[in-house]
Coordinates of C-alpha atoms in Angstrom, one line a residue:
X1 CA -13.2 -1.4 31.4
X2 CA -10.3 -0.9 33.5
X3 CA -9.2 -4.1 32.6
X4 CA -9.0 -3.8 29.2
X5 CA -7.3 -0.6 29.4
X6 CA -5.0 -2.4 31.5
X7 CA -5.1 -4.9 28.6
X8 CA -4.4 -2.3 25.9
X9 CA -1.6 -0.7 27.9
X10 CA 0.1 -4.2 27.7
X11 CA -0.1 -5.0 23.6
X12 CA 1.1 -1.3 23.1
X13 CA 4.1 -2.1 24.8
X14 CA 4.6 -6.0 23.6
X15 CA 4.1 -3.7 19.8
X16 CA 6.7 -1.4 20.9
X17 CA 8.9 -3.7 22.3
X18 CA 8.7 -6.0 19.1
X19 CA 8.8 -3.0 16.8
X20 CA 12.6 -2.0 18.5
X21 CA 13.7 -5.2 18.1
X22 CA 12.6 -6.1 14.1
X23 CA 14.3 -2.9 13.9
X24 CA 17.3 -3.6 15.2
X25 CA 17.6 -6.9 13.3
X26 CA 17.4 -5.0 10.3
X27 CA 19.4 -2.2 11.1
X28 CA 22.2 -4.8 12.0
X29 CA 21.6 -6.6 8.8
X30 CA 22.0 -3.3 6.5
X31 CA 25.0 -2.1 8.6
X32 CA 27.0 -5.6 8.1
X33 CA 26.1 -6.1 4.4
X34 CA 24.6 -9.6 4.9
X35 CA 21.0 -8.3 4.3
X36 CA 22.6 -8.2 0.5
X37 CA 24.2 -11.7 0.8
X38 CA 20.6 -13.0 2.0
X39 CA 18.3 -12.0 -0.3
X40 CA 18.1 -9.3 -3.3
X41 CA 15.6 -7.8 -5.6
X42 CA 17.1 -7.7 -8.8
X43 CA 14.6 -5.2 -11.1
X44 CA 13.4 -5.9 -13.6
X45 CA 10.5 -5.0 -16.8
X46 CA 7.6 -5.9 -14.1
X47 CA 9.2 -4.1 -11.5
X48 CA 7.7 -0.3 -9.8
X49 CA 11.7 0.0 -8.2
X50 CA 14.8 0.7 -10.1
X51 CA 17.6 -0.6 -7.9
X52 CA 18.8 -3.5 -6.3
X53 CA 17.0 -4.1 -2.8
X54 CA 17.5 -6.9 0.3
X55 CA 14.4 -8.7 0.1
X56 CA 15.1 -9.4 4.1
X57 CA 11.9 -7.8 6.3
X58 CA 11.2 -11.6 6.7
X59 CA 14.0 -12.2 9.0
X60 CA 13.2 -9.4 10.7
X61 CA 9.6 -9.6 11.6
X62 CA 9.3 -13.5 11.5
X63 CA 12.1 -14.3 14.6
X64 CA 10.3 -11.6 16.3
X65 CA 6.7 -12.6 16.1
X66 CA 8.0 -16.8 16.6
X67 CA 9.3 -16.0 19.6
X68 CA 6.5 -13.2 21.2
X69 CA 4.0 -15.8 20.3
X70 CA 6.2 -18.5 21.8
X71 CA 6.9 -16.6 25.1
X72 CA 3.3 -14.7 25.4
X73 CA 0.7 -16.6 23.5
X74 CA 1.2 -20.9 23.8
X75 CA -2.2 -22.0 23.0
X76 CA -1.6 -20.1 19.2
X77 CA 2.1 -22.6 19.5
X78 CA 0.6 -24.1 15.8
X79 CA 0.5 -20.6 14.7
X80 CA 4.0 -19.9 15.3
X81 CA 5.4 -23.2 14.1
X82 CA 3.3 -22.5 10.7
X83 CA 4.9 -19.3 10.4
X84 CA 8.7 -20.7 11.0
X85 CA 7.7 -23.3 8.4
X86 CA 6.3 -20.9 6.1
X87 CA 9.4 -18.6 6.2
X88 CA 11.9 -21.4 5.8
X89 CA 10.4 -22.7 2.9
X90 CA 10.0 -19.3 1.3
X91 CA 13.2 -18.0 2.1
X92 CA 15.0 -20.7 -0.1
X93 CA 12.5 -19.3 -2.8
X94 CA 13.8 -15.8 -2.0
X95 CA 17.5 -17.3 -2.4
X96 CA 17.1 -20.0 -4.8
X97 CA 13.6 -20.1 -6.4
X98 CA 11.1 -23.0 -6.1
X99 CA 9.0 -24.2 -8.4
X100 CA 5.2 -23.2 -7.7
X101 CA 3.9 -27.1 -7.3
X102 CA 6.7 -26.9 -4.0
X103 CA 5.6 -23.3 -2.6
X104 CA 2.0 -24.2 -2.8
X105 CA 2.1 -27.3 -1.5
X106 CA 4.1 -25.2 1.2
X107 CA 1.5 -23.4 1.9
X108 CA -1.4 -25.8 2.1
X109 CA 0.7 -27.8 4.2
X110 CA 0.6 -25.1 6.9
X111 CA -3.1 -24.1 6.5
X112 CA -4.3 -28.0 6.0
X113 CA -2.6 -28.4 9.6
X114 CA -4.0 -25.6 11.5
X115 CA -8.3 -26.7 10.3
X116 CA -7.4 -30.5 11.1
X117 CA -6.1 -29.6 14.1
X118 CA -8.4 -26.8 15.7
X119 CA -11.3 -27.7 13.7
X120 CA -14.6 -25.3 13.8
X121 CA -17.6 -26.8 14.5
X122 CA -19.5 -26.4 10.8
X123 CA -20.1 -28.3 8.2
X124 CA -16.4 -30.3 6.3
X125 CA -17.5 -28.3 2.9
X126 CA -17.6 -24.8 5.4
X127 CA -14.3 -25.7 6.7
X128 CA -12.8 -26.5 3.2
X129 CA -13.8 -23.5 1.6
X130 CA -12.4 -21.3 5.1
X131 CA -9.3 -23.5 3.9
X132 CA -9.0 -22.3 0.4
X133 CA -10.3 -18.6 1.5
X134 CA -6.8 -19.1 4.0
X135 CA -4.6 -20.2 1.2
X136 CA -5.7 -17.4 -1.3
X137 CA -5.1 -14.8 1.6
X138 CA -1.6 -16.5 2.2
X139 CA -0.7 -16.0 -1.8
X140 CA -2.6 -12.7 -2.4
X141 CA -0.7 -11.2 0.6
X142 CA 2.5 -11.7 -1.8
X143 CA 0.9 -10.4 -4.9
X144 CA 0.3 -7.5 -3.0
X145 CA 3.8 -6.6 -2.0
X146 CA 5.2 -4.7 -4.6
X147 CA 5.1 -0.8 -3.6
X148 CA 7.5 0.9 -1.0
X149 CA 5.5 0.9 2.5
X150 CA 2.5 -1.1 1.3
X151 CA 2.4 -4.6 2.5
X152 CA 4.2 -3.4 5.8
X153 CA 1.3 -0.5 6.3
X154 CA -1.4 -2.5 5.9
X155 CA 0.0 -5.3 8.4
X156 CA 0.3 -2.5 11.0
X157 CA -3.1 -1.6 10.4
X158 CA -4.5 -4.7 10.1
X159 CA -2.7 -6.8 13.1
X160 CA -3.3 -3.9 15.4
X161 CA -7.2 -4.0 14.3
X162 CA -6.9 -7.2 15.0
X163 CA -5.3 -6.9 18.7
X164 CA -8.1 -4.1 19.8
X165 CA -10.7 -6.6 19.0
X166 CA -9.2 -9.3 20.4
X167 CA -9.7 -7.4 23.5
X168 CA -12.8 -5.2 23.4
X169 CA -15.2 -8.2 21.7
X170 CA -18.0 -10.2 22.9
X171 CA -15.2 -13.0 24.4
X172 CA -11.9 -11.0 25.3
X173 CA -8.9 -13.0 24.4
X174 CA -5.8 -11.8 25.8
X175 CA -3.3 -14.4 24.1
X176 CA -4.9 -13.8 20.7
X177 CA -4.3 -10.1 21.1
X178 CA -0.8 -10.1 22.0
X179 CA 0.1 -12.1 19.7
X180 CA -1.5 -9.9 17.0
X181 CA -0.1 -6.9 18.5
X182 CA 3.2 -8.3 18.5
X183 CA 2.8 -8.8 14.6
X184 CA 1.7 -5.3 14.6
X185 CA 4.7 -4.2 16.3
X186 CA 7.0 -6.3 14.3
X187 CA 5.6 -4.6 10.9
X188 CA 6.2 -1.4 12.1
X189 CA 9.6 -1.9 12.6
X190 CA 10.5 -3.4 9.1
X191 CA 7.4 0.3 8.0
X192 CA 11.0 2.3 9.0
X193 CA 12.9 0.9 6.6
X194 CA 10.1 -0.1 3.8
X195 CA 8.3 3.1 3.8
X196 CA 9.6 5.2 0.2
X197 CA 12.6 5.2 -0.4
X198 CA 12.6 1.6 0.6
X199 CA 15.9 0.5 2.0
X200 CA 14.5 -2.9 2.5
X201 CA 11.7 -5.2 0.7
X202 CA 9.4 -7.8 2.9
X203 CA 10.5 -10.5 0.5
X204 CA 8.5 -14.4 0.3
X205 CA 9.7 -15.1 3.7
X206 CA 7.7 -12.0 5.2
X207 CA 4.8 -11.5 2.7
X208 CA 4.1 -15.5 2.7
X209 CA 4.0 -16.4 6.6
X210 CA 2.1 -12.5 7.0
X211 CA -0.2 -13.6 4.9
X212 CA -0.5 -16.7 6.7
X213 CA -0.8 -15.2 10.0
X214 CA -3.6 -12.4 8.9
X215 CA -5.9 -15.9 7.7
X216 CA -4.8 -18.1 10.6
X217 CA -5.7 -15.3 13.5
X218 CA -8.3 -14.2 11.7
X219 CA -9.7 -18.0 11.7
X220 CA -8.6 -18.4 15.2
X221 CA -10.3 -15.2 16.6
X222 CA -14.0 -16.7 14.8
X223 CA -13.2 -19.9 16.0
X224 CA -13.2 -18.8 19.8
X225 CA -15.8 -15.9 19.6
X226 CA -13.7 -13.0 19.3
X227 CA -15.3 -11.8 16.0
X228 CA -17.7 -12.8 13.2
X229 CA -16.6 -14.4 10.1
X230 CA -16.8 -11.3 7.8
X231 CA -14.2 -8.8 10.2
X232 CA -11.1 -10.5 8.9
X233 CA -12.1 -9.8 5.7
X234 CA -13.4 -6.4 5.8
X235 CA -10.2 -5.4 7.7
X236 CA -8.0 -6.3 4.8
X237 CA -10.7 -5.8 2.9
X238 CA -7.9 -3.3 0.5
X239 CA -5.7 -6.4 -0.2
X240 CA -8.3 -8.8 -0.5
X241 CA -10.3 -7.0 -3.2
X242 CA -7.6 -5.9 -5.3
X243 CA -5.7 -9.2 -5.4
X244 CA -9.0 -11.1 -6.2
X245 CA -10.2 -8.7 -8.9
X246 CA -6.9 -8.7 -10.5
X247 CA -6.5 -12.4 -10.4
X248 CA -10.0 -12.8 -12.0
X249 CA -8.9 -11.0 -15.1
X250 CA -5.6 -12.5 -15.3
X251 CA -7.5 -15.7 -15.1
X252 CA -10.5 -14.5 -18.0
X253 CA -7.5 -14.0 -20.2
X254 CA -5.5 -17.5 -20.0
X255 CA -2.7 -16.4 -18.6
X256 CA -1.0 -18.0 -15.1
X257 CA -1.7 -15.9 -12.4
X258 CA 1.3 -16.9 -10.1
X259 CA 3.8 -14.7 -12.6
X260 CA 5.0 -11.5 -11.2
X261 CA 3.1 -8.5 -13.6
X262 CA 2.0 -4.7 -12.9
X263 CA -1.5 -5.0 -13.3
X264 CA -2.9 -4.8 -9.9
X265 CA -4.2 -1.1 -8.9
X266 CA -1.7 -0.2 -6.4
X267 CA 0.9 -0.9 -9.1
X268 CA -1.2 1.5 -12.2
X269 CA -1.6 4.0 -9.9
X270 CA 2.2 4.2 -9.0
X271 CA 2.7 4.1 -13.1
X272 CA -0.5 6.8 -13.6
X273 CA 2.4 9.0 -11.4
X274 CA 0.8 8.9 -7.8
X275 CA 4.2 7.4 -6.6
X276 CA 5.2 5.2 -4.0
X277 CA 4.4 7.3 -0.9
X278 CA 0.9 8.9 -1.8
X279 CA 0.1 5.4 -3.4
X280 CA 0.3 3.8 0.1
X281 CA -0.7 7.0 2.1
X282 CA -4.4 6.5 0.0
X283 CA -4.3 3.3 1.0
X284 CA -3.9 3.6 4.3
X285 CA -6.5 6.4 4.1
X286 CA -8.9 3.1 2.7
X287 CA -7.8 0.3 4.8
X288 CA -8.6 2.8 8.2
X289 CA -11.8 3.5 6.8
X290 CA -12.7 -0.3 6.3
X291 CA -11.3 -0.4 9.5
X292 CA -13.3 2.2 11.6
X293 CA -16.6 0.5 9.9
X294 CA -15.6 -3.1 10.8
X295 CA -15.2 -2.1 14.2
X296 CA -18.0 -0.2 14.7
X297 CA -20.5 -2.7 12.5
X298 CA -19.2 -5.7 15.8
X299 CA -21.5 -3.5 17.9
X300 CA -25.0 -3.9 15.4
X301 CA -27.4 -6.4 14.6
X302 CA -26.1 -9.2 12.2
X303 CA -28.2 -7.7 9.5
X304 CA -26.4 -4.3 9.7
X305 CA -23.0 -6.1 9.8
X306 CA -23.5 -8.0 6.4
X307 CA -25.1 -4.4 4.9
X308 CA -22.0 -2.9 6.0
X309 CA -19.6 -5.4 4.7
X310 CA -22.0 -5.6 1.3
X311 CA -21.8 -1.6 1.0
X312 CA -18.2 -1.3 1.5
X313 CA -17.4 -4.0 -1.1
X314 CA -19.8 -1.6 -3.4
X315 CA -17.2 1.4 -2.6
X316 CA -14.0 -0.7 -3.1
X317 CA -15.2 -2.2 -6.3
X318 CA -16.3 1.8 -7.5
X319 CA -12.8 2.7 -6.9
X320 CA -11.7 0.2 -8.9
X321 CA -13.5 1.1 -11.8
X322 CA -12.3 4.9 -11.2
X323 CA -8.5 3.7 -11.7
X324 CA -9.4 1.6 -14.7
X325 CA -10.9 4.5 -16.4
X326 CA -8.0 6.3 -15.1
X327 CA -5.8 3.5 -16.6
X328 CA -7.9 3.3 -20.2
X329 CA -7.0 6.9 -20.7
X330 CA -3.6 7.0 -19.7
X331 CA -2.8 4.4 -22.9
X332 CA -5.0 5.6 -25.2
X333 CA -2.9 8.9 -24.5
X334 CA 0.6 7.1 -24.4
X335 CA -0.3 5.2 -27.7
X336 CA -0.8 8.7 -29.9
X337 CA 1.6 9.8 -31.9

């Protein structure tokens, strides 16, 4: 036990130390202007924000994490060239815009490169669909960043969940969990400037290689025994089941689901008035819950652990439902005279 305290002690302070320095990257950015030359959100009739906003938390938390991984965690060195790629590519889509064909190909790129090269030992159809289950997480993790303190919070959460299991699981990994602490760290940094008002947006070349980086160290703690195949996704459990619900219906109806819109639940309940801050305070308040069960479901019978993980899904999809009766209301009331 000592040792993992010992452990802990050292990811809080690679988090901390990260954290200061995405912060000061995007302090110096702001303070010289070039955060606007880099990158802007222009709004527009999809957008939650009305001003223009650096779309620059990328080049914040991406050097950071790059080069903790580089310096503290080796073996993950695929990791960290995936994210590099990841952010180069979708930094010219920040800048210039890509067409979708190049940005997915982008991304599969990365992801096919980490399950040919670290393969886990199951079955080539198991692999392919932990592939695509990766690739979805890499894109929903974009769809999902469009409220003041959202994507950012639910990194810190997430990559920190990730780092205390890294450590206290069946097979400790130390590499795995400074590495994810250091993504922790780095989110909270670019949290100070994100958080309502937001001064600064995550952008594609943060949400993209974050989104990345929740799959691939997900994939790589299962892989080496660190956790079970279902705690990646119960953590960002939040994200996962609001992107994929939404996508379905967007899907049901024809329409192309890689368009920016306002229909996912964070963004109605930002329009239904909650605003930014509460929006992301509740779902904090969710993402700790799935959080606090995930962890505690490592220590019970494999039974228990899928009952947990099938309950919780029942919740989030019950809360769901709640904001589109919520939703059904607020235009029938909006459309009287």
């Amino acid at each position: 036990m000592q040792v993992h305290i010992s452990s802990l002690l050292h990811a809080t302070s690679i988090a901390l130390a990260c954290g200061v320095l995405c912060a000061a990257i995007l302090a110096l950015l702001l303070k010289t202007g070039l955060a606007w030359r880099l990158a802007t959100d222009i709004p527009n009739e999809r957008s939650l924000h009305e001003r223009p906003t650096p779309r620059v938390g990328g080049w914040g938390i991406m050097p950071v994490v790059v080069l903790a991984i580089g310096l503290l965690a080796p073996s993950l060195w695929l990791i960290a060239v995936g994210v590099a790629f990841l952010a180069a590519v979708s930094q010219i889509d920040d800048r210039r815009g890509l067409p979708a064909r190049v940005r997915f190909g982008a991304h599969f790129v990365a992801v096919l490169a980490l399950v040919v090269v670290y393969p886990a030992p199951i079955p080539w159809w198991c692999l392919a669909s932990l592939a695509f289950l990766m690739l979805w997480l890499v894109n929903l993790y974009n769809f999902m960043d469009g409220s003041d303190g959202l994507a950012g919070g639910m990194a810190l959460f997430g990559f920190s969940t990730y780092a205390i299991a890294a450590l206290f699981g069946p097979t400790p990994m130390r590499e795995l969990s400074w590495a994810c602490a250091a993504v922790a760290g780095a989110a909270g940094g670019f949290l100070l400037f994100n958080f309502h008002p937001a001064k600064i947006f995550l952008g594609d070349a943060g949400s993209i290689p974050t989104g990345f980086l929740a799959g691939a160290l997900g994939y790589w703690g299962w892989r080496n025994g660190a956790w079970p195949i279902w705690f990646p996704v119960l953590v960002f459990s939040p994200f996962i089941g609001d992107a994929s619900i939404t996508l379905i219906k967007r899907l049901l109806r024809g329409e192309k689901f890689w368009q920016a819109h306002r229909e996912h639940y964070y963004q109605r309940m930002v329009r239904l008035g909650t605003g930014h801050a509460v929006t992301a305070l509740t779902w904090y308040l969710i993402m700790f819950t799935g959080i606090i069960l995930a962890l505690w479901a490592l220590a019970l019978p494999t039974a228990l652990q899928w009952g947990i993980v099938g309950g919780w899904a029942v919740v989030l999809v019950l809360m769901g439902a709640a904001i589109d009766m919520r939703w059904r209301r607020f235009q029938s009331l909006s459309r009287q005279p």
